Short mmCIF file of C-alpha atoms in Angstrom, two decimals:
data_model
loop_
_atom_site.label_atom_id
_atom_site.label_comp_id
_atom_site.label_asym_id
_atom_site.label_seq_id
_atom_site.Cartn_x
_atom_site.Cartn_y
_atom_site.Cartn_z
CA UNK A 1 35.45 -82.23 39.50
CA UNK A 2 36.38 -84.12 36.39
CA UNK A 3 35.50 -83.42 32.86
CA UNK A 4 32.46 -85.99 32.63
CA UNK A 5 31.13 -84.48 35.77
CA UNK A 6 31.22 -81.05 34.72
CA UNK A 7 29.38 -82.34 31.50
CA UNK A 8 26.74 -84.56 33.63
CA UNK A 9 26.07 -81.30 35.75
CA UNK A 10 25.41 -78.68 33.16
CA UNK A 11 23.36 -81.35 30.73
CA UNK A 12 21.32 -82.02 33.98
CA UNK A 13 22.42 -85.90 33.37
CA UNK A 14 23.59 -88.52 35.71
CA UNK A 15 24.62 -91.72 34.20
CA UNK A 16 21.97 -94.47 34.73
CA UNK A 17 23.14 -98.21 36.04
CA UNK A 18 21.56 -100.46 38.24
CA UNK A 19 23.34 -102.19 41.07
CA UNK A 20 20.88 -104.46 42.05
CA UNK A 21 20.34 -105.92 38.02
CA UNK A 22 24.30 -106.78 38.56
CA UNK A 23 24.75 -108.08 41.86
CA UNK A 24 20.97 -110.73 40.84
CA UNK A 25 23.12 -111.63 38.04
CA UNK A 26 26.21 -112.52 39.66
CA UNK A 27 24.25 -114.13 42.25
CA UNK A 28 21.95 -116.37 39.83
CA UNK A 29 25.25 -117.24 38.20
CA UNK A 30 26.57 -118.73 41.05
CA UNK A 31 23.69 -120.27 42.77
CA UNK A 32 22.62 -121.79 38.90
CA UNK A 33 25.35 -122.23 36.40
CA UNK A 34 23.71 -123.69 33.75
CA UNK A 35 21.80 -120.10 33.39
CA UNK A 36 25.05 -118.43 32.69
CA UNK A 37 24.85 -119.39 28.91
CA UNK A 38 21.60 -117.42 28.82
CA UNK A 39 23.32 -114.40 29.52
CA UNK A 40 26.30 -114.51 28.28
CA UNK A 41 25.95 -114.52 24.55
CA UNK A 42 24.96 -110.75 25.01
CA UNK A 43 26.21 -109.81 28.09
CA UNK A 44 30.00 -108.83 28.90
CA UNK A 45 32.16 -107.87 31.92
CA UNK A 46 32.59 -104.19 30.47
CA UNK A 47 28.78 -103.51 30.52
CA UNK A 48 28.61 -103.56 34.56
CA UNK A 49 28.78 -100.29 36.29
CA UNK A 50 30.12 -100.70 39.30
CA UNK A 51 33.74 -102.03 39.45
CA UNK A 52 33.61 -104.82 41.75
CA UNK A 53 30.47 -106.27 39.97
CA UNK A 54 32.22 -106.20 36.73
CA UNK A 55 35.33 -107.70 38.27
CA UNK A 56 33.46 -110.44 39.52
CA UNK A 57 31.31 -111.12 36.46
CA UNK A 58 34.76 -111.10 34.41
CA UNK A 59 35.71 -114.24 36.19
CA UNK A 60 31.99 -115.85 36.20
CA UNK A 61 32.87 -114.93 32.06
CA UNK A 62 36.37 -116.55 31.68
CA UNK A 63 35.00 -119.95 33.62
CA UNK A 64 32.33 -120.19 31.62
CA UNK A 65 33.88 -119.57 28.73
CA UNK A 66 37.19 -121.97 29.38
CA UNK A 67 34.51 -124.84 30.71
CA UNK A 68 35.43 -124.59 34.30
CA UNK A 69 32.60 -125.04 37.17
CA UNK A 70 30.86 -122.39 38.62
CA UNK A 71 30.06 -122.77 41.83
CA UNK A 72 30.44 -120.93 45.48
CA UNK A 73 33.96 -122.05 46.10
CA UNK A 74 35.52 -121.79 42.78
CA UNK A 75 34.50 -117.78 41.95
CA UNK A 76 35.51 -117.10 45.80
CA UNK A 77 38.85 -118.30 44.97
CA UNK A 78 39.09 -116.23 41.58
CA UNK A 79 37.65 -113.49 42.99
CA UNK A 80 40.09 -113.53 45.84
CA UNK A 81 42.74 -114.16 43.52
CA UNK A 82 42.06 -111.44 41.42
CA UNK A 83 42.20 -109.29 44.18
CA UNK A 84 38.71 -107.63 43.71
CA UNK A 85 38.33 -107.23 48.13
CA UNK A 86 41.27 -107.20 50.43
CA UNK A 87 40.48 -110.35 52.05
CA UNK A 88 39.37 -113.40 51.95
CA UNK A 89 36.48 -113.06 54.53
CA UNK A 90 35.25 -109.80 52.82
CA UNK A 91 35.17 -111.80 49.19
CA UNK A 92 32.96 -114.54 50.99
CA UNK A 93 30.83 -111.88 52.51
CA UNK A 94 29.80 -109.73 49.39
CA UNK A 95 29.12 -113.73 47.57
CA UNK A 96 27.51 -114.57 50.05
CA UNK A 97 25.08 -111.86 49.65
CA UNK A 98 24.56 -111.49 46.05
CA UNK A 99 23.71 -115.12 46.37
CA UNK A 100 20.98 -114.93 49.09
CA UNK A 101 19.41 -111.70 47.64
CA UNK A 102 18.50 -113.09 44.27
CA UNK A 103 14.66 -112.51 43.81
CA UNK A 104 14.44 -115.26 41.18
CA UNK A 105 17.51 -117.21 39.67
CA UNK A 106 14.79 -118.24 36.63
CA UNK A 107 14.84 -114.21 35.44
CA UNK A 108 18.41 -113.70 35.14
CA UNK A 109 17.96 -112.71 31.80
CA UNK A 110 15.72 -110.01 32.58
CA UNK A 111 18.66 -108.69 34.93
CA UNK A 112 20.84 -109.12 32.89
CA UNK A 113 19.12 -107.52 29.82
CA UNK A 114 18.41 -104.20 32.32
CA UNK A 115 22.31 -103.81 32.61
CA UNK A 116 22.30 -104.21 28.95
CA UNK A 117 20.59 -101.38 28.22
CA UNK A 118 21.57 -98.96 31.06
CA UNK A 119 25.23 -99.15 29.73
CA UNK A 120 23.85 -98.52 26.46
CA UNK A 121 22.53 -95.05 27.57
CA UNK A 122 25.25 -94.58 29.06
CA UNK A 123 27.46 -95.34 26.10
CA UNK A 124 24.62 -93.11 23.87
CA UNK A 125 25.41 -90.14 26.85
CA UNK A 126 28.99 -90.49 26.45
CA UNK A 127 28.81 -90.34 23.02
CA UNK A 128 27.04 -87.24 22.98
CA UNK A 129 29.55 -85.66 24.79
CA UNK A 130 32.41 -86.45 22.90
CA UNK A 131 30.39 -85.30 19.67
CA UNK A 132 29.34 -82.02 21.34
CA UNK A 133 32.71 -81.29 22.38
CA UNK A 134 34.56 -82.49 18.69
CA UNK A 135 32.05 -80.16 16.80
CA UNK A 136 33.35 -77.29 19.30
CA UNK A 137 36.85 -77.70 18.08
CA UNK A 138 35.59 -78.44 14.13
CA UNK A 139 34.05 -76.52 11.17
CA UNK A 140 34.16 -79.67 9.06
CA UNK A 141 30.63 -80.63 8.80
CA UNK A 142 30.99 -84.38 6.85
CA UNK A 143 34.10 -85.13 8.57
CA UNK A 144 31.87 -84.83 12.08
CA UNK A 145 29.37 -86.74 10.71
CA UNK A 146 30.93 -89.60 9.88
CA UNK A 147 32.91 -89.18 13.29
CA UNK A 148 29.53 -88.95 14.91
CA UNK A 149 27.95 -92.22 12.82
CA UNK A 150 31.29 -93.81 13.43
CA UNK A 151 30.29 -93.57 17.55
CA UNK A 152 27.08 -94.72 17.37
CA UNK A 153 27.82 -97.39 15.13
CA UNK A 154 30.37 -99.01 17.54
CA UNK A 155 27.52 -98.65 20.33
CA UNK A 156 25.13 -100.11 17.62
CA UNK A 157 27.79 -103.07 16.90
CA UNK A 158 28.58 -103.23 20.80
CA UNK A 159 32.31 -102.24 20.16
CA UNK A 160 34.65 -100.11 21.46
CA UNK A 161 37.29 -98.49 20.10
CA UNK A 162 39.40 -98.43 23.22
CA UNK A 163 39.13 -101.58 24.86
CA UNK A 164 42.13 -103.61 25.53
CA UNK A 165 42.19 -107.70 25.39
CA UNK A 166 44.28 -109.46 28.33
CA UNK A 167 45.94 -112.50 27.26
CA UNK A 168 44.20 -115.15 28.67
CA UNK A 169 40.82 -113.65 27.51
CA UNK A 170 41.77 -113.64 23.90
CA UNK A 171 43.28 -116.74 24.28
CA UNK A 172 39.70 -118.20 25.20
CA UNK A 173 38.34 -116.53 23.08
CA UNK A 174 40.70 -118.03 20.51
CA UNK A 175 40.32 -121.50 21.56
CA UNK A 176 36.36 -121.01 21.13
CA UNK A 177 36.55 -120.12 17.57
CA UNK A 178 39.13 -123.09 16.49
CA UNK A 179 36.49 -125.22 18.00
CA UNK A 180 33.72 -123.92 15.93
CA UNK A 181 35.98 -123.78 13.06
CA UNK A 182 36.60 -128.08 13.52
CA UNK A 183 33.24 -128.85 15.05
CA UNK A 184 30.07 -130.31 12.88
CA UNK A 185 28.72 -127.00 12.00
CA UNK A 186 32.21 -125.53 11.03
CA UNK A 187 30.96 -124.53 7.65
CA UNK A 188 28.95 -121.30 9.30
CA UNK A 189 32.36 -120.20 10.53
CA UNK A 190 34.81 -120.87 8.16
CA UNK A 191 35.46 -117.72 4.91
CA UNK A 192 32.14 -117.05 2.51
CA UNK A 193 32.13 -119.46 -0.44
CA UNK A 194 32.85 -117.87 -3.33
CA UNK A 195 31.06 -121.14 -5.56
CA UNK A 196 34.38 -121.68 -7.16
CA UNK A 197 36.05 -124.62 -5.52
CA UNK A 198 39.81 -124.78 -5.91
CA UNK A 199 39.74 -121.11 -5.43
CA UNK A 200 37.95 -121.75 -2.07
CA UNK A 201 40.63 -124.19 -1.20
CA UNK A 202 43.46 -122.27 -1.87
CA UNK A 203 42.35 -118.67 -0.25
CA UNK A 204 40.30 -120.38 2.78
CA UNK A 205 36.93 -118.33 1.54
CA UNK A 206 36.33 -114.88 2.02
CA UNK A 207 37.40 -114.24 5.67
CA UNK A 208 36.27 -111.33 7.88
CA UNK A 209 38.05 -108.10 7.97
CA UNK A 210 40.22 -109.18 5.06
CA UNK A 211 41.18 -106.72 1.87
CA UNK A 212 41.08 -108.75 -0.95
CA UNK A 213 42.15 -107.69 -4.14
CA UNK A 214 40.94 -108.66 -7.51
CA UNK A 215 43.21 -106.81 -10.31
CA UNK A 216 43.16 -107.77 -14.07
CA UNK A 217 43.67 -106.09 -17.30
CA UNK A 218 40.68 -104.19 -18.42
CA UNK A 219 38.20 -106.32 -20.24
CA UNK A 220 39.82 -109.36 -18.46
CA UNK A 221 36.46 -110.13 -16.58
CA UNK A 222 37.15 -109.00 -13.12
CA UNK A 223 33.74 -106.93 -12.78
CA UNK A 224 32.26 -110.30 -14.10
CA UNK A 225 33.82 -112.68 -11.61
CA UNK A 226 33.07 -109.94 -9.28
CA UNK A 227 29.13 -110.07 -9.81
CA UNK A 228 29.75 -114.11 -10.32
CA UNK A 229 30.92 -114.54 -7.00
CA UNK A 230 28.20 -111.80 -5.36
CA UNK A 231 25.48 -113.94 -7.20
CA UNK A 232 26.51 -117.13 -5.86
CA UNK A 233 26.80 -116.18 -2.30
CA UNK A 234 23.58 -114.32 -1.81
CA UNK A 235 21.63 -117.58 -3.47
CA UNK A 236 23.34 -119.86 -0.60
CA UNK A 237 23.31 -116.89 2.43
CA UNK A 238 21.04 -114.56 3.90
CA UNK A 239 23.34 -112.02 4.80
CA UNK A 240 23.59 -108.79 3.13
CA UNK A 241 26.08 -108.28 0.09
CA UNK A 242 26.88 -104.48 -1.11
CA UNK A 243 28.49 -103.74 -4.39
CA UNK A 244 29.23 -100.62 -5.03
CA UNK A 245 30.17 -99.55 -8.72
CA UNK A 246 31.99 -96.69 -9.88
CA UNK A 247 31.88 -97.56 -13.88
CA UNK A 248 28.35 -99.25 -14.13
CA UNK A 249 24.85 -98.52 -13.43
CA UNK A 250 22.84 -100.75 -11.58
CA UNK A 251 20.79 -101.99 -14.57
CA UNK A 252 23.82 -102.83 -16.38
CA UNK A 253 25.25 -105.24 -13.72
CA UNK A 254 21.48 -106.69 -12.98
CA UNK A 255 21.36 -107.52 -16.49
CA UNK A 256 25.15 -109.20 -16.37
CA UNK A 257 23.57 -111.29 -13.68
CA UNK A 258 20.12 -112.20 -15.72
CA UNK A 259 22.26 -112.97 -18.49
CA UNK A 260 24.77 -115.26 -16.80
CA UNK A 261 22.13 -117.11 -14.70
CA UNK A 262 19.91 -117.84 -17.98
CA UNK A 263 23.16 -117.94 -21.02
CA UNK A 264 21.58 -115.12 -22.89
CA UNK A 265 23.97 -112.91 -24.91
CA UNK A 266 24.47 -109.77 -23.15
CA UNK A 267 24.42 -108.16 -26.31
CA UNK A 268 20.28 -108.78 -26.23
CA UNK A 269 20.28 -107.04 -23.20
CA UNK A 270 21.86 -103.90 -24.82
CA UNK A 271 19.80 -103.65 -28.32
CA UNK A 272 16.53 -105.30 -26.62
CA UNK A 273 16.28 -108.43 -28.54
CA UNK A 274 15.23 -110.98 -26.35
CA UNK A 275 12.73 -113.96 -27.56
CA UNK A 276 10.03 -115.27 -26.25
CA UNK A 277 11.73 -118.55 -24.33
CA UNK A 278 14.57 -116.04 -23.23
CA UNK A 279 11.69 -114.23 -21.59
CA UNK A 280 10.35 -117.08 -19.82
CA UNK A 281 14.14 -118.10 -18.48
CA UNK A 282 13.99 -114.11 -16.76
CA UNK A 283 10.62 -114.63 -15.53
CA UNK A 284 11.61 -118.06 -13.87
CA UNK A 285 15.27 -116.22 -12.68
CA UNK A 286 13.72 -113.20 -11.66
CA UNK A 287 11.40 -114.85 -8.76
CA UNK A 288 14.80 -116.31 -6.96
CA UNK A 289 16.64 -113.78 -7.90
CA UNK A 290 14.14 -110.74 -6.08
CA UNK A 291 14.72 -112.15 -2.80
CA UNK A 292 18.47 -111.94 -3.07
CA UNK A 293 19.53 -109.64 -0.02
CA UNK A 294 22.48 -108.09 -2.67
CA UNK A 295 22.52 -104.43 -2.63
CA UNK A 296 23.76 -102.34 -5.70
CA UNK A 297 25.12 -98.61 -5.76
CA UNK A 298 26.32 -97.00 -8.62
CA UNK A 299 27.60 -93.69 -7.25
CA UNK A 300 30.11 -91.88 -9.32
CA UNK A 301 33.30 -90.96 -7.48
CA UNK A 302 32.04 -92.07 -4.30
CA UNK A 303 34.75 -92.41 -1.21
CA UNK A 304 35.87 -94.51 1.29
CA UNK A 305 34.07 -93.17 4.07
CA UNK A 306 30.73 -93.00 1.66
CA UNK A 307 31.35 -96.57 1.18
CA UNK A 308 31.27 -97.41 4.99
CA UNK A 309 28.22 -95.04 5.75
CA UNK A 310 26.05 -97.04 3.26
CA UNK A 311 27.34 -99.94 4.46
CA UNK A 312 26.88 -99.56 8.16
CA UNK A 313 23.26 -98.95 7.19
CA UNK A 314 22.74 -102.93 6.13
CA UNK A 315 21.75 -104.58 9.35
CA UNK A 316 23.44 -108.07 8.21
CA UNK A 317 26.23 -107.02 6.21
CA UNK A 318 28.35 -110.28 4.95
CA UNK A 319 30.39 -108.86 1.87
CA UNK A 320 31.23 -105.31 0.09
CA UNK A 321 32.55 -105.15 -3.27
CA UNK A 322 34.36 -102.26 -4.89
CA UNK A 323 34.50 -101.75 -8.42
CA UNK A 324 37.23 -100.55 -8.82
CA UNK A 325 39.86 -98.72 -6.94
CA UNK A 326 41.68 -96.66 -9.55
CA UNK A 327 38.31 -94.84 -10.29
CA UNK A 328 37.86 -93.47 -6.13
CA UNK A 329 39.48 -90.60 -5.12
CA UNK A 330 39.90 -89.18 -1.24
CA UNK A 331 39.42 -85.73 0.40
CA UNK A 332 41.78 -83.10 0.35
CA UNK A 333 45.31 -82.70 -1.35
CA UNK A 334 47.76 -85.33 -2.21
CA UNK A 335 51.22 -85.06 -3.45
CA UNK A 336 50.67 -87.49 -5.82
CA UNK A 337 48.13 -90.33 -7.34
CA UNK A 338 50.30 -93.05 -5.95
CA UNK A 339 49.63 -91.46 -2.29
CA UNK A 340 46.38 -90.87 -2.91
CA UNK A 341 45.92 -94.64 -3.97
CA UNK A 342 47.82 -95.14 -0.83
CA UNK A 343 45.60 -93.50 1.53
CA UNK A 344 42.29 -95.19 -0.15
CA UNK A 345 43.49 -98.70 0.34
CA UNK A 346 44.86 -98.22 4.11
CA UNK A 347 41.64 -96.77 4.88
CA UNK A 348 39.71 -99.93 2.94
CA UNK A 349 41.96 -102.11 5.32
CA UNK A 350 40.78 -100.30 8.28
CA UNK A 351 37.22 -100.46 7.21
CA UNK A 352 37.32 -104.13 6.70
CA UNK A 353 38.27 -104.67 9.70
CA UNK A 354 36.16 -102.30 11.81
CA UNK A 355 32.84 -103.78 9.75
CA UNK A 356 34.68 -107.27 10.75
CA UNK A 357 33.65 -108.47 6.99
CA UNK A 358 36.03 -109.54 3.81
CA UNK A 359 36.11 -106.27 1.54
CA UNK A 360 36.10 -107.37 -2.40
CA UNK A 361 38.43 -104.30 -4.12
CA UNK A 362 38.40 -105.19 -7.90
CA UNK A 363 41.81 -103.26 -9.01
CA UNK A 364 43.16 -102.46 -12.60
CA UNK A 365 47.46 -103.88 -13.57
CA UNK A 366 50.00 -101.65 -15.28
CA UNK A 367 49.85 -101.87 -18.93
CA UNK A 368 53.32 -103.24 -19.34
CA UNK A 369 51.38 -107.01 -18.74
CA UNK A 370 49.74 -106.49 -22.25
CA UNK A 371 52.91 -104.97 -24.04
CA UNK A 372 55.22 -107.23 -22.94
CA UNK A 373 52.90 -110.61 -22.99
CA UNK A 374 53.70 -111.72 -19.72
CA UNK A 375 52.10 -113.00 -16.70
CA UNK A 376 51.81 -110.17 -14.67
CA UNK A 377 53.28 -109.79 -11.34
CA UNK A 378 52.69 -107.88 -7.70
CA UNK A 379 54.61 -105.32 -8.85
CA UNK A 380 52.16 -104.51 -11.98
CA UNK A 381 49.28 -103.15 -9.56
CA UNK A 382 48.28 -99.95 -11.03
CA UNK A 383 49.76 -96.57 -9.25
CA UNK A 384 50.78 -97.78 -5.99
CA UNK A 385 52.47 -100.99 -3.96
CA UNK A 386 50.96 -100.39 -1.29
CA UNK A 387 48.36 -102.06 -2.52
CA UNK A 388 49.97 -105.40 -2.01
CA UNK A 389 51.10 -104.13 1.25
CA UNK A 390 47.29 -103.33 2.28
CA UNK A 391 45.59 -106.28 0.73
CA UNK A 392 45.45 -109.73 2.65
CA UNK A 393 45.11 -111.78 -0.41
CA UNK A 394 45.49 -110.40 -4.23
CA UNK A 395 44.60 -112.37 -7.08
CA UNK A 396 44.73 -111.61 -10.63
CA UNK A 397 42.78 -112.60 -13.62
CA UNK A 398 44.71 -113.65 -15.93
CA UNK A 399 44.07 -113.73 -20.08
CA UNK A 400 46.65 -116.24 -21.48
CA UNK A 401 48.36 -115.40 -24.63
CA UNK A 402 47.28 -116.83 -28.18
CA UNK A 403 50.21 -116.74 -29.51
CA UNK A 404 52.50 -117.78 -26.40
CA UNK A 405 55.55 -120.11 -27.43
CA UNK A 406 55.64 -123.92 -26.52
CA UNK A 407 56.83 -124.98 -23.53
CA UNK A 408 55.54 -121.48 -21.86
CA UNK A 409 53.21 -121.27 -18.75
CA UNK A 410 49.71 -120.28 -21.15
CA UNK A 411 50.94 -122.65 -24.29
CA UNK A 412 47.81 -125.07 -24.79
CA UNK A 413 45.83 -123.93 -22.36
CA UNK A 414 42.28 -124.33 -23.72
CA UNK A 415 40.20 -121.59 -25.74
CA UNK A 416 38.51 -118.92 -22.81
CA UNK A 417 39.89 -119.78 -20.31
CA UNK A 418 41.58 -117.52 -17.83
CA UNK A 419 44.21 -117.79 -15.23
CA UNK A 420 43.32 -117.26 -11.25
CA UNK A 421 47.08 -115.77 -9.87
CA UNK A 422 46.52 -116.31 -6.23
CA UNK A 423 50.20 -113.90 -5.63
CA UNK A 424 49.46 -113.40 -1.93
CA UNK A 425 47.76 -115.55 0.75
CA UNK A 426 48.15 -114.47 4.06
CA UNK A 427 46.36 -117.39 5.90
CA UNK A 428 48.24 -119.86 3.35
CA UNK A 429 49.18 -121.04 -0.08
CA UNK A 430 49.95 -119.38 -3.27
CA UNK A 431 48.88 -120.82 -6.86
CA UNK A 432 46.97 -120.90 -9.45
CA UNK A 433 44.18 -122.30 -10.59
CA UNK A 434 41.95 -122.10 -13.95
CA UNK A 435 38.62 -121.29 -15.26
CA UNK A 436 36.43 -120.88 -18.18
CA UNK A 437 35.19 -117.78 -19.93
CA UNK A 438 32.06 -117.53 -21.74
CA UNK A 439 32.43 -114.11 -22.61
CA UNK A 440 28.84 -114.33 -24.47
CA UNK A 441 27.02 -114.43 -21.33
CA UNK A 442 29.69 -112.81 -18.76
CA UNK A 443 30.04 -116.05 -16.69
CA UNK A 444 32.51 -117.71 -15.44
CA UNK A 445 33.19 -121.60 -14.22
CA UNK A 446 35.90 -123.56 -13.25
CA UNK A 447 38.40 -125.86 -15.18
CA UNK A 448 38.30 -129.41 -13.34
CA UNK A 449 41.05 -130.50 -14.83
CA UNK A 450 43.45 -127.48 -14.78
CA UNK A 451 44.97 -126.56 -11.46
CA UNK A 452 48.47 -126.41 -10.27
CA UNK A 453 50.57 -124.80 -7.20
#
């Protein structure tokens, strides 16, 4: 008796599924193919119990999904193909069936939402098993819960660690997206607008699962193009944007946004000195602003893993920020900082891509930038390379220097304005591009007239 079994039998459980959900929806699927777009949008091949069902469903899937017809005598020849029965006469058989036993081709989704769920109790039971067995062998209480919220978020998300792609289904599956990407509504899924244009252009938005980093000197602006950029996606999306800040309160950065959305010197903010029209520009900001779904927490020292808890928790997450990485630390010992630093951004890679949205890391640069009056470089990320390494695209804010000589890169650049150094693009170009600082009200916009490659 295998492991599972042993499990099942002393938990009193036996795995629920329903064969005849699967073989009604394999059966309406064949007799009806328009209905198979009804189901598949939530339903998958690896959500069927019994292996022959799924088998079959996989190529009902891949036909659908590469435009092929569905019909008797095409999924009898993929089935048979695919070697799901012996022979031929046995593949016709089982169809054949399936196909004549379907109580009503017009509830498919019905069947097909009861094999839904049964595979998600059998995911939950699963689950519980591997959690009950992983707290045997631990005494580390946080590091099993975030194992054991790590589980049921996949189950939650309907992903799984451990599945494997075949070729020609991520190939589909490829082909599917670059049509979305080119077709009329390709805006919904092409990278988050940032609301700055040439930087939207060069970086392709802010794509899912990428590590972005945004380094600069301090008092460059970086957690002001930060909160920028937060404010003007939530005011064009309705997804969820988390920013989590590990030098600022919460009060602070709503009152960086209040005073960049109504040009009111932050400095009011601070001593209280707002007049009476300033008040009615908050009042009128403040209704728009309250239903932004932007999310703000201001936990001191908070880690990696805290940051993907809290973030699992938003039921449309689009965007996390991070402000800023040199301020995190990790668990346990580390030989050095740089390692530490190390370990932090790997693991905000990882999360990016397990959330499957763009992760915002707002990073500080090596002071030898300021003392030697340079641009700065990929090398001048503070404590460890690995940053650039981690990090899909890095860009660095850039002040340009007063008293640069002519003919150099920040000579006559005009007053506030700072430099966008997009150093690495890995879905295309490099460059840079400019934009103004008003300092005064922590707000950023771009030059028109200033960009180059």
């Amino acid at each position: 008796m295998d492991r599972l079994s042993l499990t099942e039998e002393a938990l009193g459980i036996r795995l629920p599924y329903n064969i005849e959900a699967e073989q009604a929806v394999i059966g309406a699927s064949i007799v009806n193919s328009s209905l198979v777009d009804d189901v598949v949008s939530f339903l998958s091949p690896e959500h069927f119990y019994h292996e022959q069902n799924r088998a079959i469903y996989n190529e009902i899937y891949l036909m659908h999904t590469a435009g092929h017809p569905i019909d008797f005598i095409t999924i009898t020849d993929a089935v048979f193909t695919s070697k799901v029965f012996d022979t031929i006469e046995e593949t016709k058989l089982y169809l054949f069936n399936v196909t004549q036993t379907v109580p009503s081709v017009t509830n498919i989704t019905f069947y097909a939402q009861i094999i839904y769920d049964k595979y998600l109790i059998r995911s939950l039971i699963n689950t519980a098993r591997d959690i009950i067995e992983n707290s045997n062998s631990s005494d580390d209480a946080k590091s099993m819960l975030e194992y054991a919220e790590q589980k049921i978020y996949e189950i939650r998300t309907g992903r799984n660690s451990s599945d494997l792609y075949v070729m020609k289904e991520v190939l589909l599956n490829t082909l599917e997206d670059l049509q979305k990407r080119s077709g009329p509504d390709r805006e919904k899924y092409l990278g988050i607008r940032t609301g700055f244009h040439f930087l939207d252009n060069k970086i392709n938005g802010l794509n899912k699962s990428d590590l972005i980093v945004l380094a600069a000197r301090p008092s460059v602006g970086k957690t002001a193009l930060a909160l920028n950029i937060a404010t003007n996606i939530v005011k064009k999306n309705t997804f969820d944007v988390a920013f989590f800040s590990l030098e600022m309160t919460a009060n602070q950065l709503v009152g960086r946004i209040l005073a960049a959305e109504n040009s009111i010197d932050t400095n009011s903010f601070t001593k209280g000195n707002i007049n009476i029209d300033e008040w009615k520009k908050i009042a009128d900001s403040t209704e728009h602003l309250s239903k932004a779904q932007l999310y703000f927490d201001d936990t001191s020292g908070i880690t990696v893993n805290e940051v993907k808890a809290k973030s699992r928790r938003l039921k449309n997450l689009g965007l996390i920020i991070v402000d800023y990485l040199q301020l995190m630390g990790s668990p346990g010992r580390h030989e050095s900082r740089v390692q530490e630093v190390a370990e932090i951004t790997r693991a905000f890679k990882v999360m990016a891509k397990e959330l499957n949205v763009p992760v915002l890391l707002l990073s500080q640069l090596n002071r030898a930038t300021e003392r030697q009056a340079r641009r700065p470089i990929l090398s001048d990320l503070r404590d460890s390379g690995t940053i650039e390494q981690d990090a899909d695209i890095v860009i660095f804010i850039h002040e340009p220097n007063k008293n640069a000589p002519k003919g150099s890169p920040d000579h006559d650049l005009p007053e506030n304005s700072r430099v966008l150094m997009v150093q690495k693009n890995r879905h295309g170009e490099t460059g840079n591009l400019y934009l103004h600082w008003e300092p005064t009200y922590t707000l950023f916009s771009t030059l028109e007239l200033y960009y180059d490659d």
